[in-house]
Short mmCIF file of C-alpha atoms in Angstrom, two decimals:
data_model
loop_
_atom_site.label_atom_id
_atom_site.label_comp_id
_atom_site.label_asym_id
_atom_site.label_seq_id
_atom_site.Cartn_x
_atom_site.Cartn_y
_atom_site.Cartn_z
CA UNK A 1 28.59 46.04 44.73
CA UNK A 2 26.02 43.12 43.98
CA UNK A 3 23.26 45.17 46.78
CA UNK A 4 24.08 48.33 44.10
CA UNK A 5 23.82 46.35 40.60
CA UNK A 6 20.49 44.59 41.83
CA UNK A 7 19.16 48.34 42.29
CA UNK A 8 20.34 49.46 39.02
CA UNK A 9 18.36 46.98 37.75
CA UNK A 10 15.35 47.22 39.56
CA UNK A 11 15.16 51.05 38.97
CA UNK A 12 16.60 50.83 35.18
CA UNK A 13 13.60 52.62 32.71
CA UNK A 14 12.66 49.91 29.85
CA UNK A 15 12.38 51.87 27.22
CA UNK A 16 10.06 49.93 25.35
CA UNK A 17 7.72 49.98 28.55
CA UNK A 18 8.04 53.73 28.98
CA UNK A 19 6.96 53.56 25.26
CA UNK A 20 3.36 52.28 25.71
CA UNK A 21 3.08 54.50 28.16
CA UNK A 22 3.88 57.40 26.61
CA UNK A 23 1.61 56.16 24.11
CA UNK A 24 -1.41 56.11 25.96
CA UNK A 25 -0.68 59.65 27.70
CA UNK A 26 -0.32 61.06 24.59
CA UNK A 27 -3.74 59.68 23.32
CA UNK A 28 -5.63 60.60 25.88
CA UNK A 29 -4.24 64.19 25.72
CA UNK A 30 -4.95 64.21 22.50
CA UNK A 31 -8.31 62.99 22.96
CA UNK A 32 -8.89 66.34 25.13
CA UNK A 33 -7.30 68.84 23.44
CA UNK A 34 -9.73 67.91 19.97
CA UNK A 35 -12.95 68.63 22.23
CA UNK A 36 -11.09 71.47 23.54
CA UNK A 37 -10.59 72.86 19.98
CA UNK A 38 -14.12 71.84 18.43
CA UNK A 39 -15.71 73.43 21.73
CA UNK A 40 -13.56 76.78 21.22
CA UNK A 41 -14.58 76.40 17.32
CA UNK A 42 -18.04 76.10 18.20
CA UNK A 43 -17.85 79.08 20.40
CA UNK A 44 -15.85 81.90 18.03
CA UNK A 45 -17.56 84.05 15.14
CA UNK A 46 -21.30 84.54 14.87
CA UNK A 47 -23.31 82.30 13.10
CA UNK A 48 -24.14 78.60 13.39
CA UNK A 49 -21.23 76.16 11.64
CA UNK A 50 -22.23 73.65 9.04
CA UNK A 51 -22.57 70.24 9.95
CA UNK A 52 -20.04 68.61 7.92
CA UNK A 53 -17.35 70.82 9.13
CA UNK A 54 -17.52 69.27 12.67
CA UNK A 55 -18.36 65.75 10.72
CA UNK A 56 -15.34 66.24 8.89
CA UNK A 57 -13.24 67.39 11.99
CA UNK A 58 -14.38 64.54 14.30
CA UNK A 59 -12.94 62.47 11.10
CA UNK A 60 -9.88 63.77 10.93
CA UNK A 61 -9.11 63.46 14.87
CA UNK A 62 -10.62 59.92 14.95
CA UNK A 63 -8.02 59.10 12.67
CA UNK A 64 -5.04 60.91 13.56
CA UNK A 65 -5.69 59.41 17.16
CA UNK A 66 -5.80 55.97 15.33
CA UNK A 67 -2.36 57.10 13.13
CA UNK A 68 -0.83 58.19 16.34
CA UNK A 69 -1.57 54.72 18.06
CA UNK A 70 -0.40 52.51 15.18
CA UNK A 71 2.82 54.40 15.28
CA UNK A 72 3.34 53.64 19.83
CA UNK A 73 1.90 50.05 19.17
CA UNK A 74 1.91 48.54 15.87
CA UNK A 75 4.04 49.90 13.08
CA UNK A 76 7.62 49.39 13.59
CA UNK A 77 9.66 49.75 10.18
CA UNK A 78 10.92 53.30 9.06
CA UNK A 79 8.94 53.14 6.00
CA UNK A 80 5.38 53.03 7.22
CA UNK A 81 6.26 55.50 9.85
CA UNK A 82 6.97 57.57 7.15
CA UNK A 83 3.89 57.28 5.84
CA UNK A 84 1.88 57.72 8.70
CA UNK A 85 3.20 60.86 9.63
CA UNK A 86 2.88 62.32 6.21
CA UNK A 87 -0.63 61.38 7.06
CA UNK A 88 -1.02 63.24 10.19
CA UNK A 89 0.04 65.82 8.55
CA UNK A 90 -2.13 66.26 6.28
CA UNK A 91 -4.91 65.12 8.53
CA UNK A 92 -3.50 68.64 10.96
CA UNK A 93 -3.61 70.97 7.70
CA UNK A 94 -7.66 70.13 7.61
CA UNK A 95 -8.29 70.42 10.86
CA UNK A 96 -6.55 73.85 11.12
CA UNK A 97 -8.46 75.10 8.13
CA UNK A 98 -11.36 73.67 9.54
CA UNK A 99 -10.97 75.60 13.04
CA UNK A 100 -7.96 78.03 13.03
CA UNK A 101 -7.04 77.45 16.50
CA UNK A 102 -4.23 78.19 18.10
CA UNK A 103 -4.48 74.92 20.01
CA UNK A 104 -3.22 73.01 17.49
CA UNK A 105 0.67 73.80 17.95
CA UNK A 106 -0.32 71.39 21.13
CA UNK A 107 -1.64 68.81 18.60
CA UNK A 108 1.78 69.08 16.48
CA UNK A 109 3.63 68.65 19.26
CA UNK A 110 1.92 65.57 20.77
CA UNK A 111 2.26 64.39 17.10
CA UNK A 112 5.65 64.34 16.95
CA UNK A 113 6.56 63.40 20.19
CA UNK A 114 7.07 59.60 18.70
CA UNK A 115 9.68 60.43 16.34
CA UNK A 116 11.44 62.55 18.95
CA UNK A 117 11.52 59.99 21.35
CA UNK A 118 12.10 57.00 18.57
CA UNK A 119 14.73 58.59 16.09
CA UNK A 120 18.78 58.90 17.64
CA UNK A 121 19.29 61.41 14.50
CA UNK A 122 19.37 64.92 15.48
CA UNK A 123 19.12 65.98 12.29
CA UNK A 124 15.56 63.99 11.11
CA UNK A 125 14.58 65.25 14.30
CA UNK A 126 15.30 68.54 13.00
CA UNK A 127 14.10 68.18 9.10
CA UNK A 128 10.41 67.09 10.85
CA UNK A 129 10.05 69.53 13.05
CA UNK A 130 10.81 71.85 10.65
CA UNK A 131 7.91 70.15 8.38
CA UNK A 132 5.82 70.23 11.28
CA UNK A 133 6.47 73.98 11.73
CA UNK A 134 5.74 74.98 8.08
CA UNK A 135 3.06 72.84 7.95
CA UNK A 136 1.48 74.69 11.23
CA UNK A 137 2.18 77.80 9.96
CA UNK A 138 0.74 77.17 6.34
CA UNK A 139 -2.48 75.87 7.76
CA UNK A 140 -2.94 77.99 10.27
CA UNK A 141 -2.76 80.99 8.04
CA UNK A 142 -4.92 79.75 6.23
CA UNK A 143 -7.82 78.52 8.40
CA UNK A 144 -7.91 82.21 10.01
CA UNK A 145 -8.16 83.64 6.63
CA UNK A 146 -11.32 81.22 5.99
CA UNK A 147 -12.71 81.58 9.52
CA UNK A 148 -12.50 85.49 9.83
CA UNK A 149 -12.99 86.54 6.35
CA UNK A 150 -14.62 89.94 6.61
CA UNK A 151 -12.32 91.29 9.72
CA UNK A 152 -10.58 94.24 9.16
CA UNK A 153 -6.59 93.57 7.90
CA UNK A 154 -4.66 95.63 10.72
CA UNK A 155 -6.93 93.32 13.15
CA UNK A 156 -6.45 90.22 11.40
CA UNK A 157 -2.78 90.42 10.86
CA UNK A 158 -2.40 91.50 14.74
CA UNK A 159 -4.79 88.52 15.65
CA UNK A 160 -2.88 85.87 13.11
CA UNK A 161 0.86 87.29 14.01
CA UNK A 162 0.43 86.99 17.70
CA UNK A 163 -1.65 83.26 17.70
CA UNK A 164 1.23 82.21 14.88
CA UNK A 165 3.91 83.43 17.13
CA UNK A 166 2.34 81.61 20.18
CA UNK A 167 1.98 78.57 18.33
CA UNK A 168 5.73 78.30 16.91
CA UNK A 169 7.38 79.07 20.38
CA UNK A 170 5.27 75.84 21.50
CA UNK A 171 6.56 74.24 18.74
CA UNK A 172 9.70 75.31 19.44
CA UNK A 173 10.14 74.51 22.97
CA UNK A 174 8.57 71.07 22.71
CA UNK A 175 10.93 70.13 20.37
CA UNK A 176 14.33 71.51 22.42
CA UNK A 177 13.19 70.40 25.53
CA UNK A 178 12.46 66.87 24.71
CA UNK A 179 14.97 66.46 22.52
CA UNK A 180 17.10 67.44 25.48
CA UNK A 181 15.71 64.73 27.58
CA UNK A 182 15.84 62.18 25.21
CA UNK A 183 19.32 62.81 24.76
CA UNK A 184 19.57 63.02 28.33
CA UNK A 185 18.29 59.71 29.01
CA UNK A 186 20.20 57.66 25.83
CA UNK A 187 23.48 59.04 27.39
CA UNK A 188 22.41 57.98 30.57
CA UNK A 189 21.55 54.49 29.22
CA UNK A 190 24.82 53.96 27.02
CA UNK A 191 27.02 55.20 30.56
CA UNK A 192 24.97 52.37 32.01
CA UNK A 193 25.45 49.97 29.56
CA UNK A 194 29.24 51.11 29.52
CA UNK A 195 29.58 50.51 32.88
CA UNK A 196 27.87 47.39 33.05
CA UNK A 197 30.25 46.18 30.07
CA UNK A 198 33.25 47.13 32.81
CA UNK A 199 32.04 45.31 35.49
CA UNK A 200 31.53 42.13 33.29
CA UNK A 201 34.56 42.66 32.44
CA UNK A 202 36.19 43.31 35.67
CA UNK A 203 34.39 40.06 36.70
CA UNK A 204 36.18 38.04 33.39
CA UNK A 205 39.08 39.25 34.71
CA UNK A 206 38.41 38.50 37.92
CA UNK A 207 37.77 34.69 36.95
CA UNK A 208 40.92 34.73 34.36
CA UNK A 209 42.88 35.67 37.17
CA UNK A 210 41.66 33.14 39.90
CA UNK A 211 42.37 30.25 36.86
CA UNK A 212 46.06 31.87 36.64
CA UNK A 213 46.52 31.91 40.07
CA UNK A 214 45.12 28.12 40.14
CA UNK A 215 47.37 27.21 37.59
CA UNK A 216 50.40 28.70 39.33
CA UNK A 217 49.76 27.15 42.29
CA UNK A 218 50.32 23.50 40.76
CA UNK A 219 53.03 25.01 38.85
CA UNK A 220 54.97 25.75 42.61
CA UNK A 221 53.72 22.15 43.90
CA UNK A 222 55.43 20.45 41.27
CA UNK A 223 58.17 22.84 41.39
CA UNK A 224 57.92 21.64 45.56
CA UNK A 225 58.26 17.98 44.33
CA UNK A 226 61.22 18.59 41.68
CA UNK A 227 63.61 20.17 44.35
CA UNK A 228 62.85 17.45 46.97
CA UNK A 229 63.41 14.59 44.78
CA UNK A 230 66.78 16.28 43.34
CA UNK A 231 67.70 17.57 46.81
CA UNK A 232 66.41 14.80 49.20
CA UNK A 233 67.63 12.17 46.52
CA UNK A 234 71.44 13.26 45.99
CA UNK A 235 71.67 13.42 49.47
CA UNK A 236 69.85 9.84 50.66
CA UNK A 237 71.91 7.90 47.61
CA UNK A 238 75.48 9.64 49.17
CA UNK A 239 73.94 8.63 52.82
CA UNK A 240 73.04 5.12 52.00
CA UNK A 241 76.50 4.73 49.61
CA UNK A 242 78.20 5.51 53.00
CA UNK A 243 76.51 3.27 55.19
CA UNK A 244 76.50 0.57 52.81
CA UNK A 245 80.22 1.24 52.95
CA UNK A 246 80.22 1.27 56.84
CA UNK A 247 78.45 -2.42 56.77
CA UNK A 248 80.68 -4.21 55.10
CA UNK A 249 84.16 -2.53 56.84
CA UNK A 250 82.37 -2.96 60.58
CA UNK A 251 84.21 -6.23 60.46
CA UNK A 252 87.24 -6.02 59.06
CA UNK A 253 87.95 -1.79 59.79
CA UNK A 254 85.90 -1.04 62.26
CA UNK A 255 87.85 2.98 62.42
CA UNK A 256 86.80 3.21 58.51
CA UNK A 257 83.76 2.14 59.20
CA UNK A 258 82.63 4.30 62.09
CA UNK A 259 84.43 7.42 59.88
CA UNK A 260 81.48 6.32 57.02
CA UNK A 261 78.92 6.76 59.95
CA UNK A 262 79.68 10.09 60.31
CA UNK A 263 80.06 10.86 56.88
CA UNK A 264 77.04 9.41 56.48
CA UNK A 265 75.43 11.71 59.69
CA UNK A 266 76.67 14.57 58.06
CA UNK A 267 75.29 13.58 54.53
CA UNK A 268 71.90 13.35 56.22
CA UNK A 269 71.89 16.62 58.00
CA UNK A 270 72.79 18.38 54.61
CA UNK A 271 69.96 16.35 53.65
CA UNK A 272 67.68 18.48 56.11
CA UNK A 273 69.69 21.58 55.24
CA UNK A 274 68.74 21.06 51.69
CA UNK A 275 65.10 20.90 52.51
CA UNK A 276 65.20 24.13 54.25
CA UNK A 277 66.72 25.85 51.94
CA UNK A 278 64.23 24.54 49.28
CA UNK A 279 61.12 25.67 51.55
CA UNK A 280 63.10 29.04 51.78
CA UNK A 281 63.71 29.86 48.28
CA UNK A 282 60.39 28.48 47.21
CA UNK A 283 59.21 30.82 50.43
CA UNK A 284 60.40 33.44 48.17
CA UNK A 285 64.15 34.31 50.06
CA UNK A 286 67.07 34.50 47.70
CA UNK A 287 70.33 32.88 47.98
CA UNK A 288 73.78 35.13 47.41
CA UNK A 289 75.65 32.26 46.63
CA UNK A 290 77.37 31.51 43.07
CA UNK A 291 76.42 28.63 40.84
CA UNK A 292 80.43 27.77 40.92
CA UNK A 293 80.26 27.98 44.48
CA UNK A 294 77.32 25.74 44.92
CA UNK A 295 78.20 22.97 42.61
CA UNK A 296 81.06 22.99 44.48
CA UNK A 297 79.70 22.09 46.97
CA UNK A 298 77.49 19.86 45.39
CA UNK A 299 80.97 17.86 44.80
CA UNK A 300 81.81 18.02 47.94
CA UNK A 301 78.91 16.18 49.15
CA UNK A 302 79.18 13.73 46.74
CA UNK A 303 82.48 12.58 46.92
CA UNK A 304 83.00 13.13 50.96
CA UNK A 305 83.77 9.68 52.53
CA UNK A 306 83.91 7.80 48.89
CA UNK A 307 85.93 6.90 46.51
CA UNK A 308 84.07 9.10 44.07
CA UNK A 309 85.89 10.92 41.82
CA UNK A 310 84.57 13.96 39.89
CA UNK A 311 87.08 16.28 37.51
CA UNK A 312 85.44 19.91 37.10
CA UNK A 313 85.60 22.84 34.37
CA UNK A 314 83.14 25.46 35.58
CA UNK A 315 82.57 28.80 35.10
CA UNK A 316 81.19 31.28 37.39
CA UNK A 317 78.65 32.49 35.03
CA UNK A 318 76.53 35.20 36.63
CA UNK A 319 72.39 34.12 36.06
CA UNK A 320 69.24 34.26 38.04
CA UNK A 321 68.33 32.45 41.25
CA UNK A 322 65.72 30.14 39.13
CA UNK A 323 67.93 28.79 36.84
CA UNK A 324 70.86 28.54 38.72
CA UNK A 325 68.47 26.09 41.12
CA UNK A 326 67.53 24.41 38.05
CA UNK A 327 71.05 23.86 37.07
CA UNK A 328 72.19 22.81 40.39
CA UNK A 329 69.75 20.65 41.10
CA UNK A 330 69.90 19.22 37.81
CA UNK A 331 73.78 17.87 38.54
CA UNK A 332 72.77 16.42 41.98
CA UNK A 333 70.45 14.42 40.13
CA UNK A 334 72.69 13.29 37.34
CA UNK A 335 75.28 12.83 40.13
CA UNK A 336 72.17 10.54 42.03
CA UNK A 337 71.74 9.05 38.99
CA UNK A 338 75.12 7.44 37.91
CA UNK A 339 75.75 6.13 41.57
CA UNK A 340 72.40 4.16 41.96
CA UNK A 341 71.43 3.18 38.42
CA UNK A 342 74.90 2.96 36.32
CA UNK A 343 77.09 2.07 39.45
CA UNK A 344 79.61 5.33 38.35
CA UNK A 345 82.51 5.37 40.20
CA UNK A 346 84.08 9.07 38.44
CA UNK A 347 82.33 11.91 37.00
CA UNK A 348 82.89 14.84 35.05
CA UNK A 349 81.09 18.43 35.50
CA UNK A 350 80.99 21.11 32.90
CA UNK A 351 79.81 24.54 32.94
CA UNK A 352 80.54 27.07 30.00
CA UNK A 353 78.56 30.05 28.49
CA UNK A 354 78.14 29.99 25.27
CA UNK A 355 77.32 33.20 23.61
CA UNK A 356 73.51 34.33 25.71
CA UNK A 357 73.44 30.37 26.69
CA UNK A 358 74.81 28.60 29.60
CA UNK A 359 75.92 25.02 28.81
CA UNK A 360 75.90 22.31 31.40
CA UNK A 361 77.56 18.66 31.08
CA UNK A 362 77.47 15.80 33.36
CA UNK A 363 79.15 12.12 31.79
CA UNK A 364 79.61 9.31 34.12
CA UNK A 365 82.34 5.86 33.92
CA UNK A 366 78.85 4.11 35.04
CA UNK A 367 77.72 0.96 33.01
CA UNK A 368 75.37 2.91 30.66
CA UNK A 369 72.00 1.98 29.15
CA UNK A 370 70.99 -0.14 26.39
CA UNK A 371 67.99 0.51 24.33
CA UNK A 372 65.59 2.71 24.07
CA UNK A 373 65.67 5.26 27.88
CA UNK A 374 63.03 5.74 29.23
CA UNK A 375 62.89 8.53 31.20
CA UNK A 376 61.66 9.03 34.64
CA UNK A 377 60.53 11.81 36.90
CA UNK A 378 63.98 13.14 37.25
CA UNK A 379 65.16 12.95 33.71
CA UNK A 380 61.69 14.03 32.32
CA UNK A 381 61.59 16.52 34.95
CA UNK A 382 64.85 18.08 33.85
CA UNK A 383 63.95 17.92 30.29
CA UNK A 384 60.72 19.57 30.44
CA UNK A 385 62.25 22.68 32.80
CA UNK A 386 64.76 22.90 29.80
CA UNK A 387 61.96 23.15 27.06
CA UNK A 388 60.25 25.87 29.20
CA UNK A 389 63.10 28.14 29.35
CA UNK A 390 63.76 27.55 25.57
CA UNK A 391 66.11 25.73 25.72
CA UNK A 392 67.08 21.60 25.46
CA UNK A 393 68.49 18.81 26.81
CA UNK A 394 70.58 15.70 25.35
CA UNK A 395 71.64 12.56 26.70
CA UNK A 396 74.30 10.20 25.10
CA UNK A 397 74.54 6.61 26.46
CA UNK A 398 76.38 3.30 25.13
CA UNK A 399 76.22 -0.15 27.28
CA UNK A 400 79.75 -0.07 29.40
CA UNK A 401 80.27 3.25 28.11
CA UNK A 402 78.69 5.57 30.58
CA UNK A 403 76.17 8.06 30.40
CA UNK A 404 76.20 11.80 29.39
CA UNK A 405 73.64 14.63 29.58
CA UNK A 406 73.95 17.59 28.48
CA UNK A 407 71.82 20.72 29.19
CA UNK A 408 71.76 24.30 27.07
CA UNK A 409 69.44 27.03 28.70
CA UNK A 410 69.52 30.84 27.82
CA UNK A 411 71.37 32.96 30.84
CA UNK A 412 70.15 36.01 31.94
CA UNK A 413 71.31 38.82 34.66
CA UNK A 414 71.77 37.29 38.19
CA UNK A 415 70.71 40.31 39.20
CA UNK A 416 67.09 40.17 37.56
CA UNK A 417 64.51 39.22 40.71
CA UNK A 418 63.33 35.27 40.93
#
């Protein structure tokens, strides 16, 4: 593609380029085809030609060669152009009165090649050539009339139909052929243009896309971090809760004790469990469960091997597998929570749907929080997840009076892919 666009480039016609040198073909052509005319001028009829015609004719074609440069090189507004060619013109109309040769449909044309090449409307193109013609025909008339006075009329009209004739069919195919080609080549610059647009675009895209894919990708890491610390966390607080437990009964009930240890084992291997299944649903592999099913299971985690108590009201409200991790992971860490910070001893769990929104309360008998909470990763976590699925999150908490969150999300299909 780039081995393609640098060749386009390399091989892409500047117009303004081409211009000048368009310019100085069609003044040197120019230049040739006035001594071509004054030599045949010189050459027709009998009799030797005043001076001051070929004065005056070297005149005019000095300065319709200057009129034709000013209009490649210097003049640039529509105005003077104007002007100039109204000029030319009449600068043509005395030099075909002057000589009467047929030559000078060549002269028209080279004339007017600047317009045709310059102006995008077809029909100014059209109006001046159509000038141009009139004008040709006009003076040419006329100029055979003065040159051959004295030839008989069926001779004359032959000589001036056929030249006439010859003249506008040069005329005429200048103008459709370059017209044609000038057309030609604007089309062919705008498709270039167009599809130089669509690759800058394709390559805005292109960069749009690699910043969306950048942002997702620390969108999943701290997705990665949120379900470790809710999963890894629930788990380690129920596994140290245990052992803690299994210290001080190693004494006194050493069979309670070494039944804490295992709880404790097991907590810890549902601790690895967790993990996977985080790496696997992150991974992109769905989980069939229900969100009744795994909070309770959630509960039975927590309150294996303790004297944890949690009462329960849920509903198995059908949603999709991102929310119903949020969710669940969001009461393992309100769980986490009221054991290590507030010292909770019962809980209860809440799940309801309320109209399209899913409703989810956690309150603990912990020891609650005076002033001002300040929210930490978990909390904030949780809060922020809420906000991004439009919905919110509340938390009520009185010193010695526990602590209550409570989380409202929109529900949608469970069926709907992650």
């Amino acid at each position: 593609m780039t081995d393609n666009s640098e060749k386009q480039h390399r091989f892409k016609l500047n117009k303004e380029k081409f211009r000048s040198y368009l310019g100085l073909v069609v003044i040197i052509v120019m230049i040739v085809m006035e001594i071509v005319i004054c030599a045949q001028y010189a050459s027709v009829g009998t009799g030797e030609k005043p001076v001051w015609m070929y004065a005056m004719y070297s005149v005019c074609s000095v300065f319709l060669d200057v009129s034709v440069a000013l209009k490649y090189y210097v003049v640039k507004t529509v105005r003077f152009k104007i002007i100039t060619y109204g000029f030319d013109m009449a600068l043509l109309l005395t030099m075909s009165l002057i000589t009467a040769s047929s030559y000078l449909a060549v002269l028209y044309c080279l004339v007017m090649t600047e317009l045709y090449f310059t102006s995008d409307s077809l029909k100014v193109n059209f109006i001046m050539f159509c000038v141009s013609l009139c004008t040709f025909i006009i003076s040419f008339v006329c100029g055979w009339v003065r040159v051959y006075e004295g030839m008989p009329t069926s001779t004359a009209a032959v000589e001036i139909l056929g030249s006439c004739l010859t003249g506008v069919i040069i005329l005429a195919i200048h103008f459709t052929l370059l017209t044609f080609i000038i057309r030609f080549y604007s089309n062919n610059q705008r498709l270039h243009e167009a599809l130089k647009a669509e690759e800058d675009g394709k390559k805005e895209l292109k960069e749009a896309y690699d910043k969306l894919a950048e942002a997702a990708v620390y969108e999943e890491r701290n997705r990665i971090a949120k379900d470790i610390h809710d999963n890894t966390g629930h788990s380690i607080t129920a596994v140290i809760m245990q052992t803690e437990a299994a210290k001080l009964l190693i004494d006194t009930d050493p069979e309670e004790a070494k039944n804490r240890i295992i709880s404790a084992n097991m907590q810890a291997k549902n601790a690895l469990d967790q993990m996977r299944t985080s790496v696997h649903l992150l991974a992109g592999r769905r989980t069939d469960e229900s969100v009744a099913d795994e909070l309770a299971e959630v509960v039975a985690q927590t309150i294996d091997g303790t004297e944890i108590k949690i009462r329960t009201d849920v509903e198995d409200v059908a949603m999709d597998g991102e929310r119903k991790r949020f969710i669940v992971n969001s009461v393992k860490e309100c769980f986490a929570n009221g054991i290590r910070h507030g010292g909770a001893t019962a809980f209860y769990l809440e799940l309801k749907r309320e109209g399209g929104d899913v409703c989810v309360i956690v309150s603990d008998n912990g020891t609650g929080h005076e002033g001002k909470l300040s929210e930490g990763f978990g909390l904030g976590g949780m809060r922020e997840k809420a906000i991004s699925y439009g919905g919110n999150m509340t938390v009520t908490t009185e010193p010695d009076d526990g602590f209550e969150v409570k989380l409202t999300i929109p529900v949608y299909d469970a069926e709907k892919p992650d």
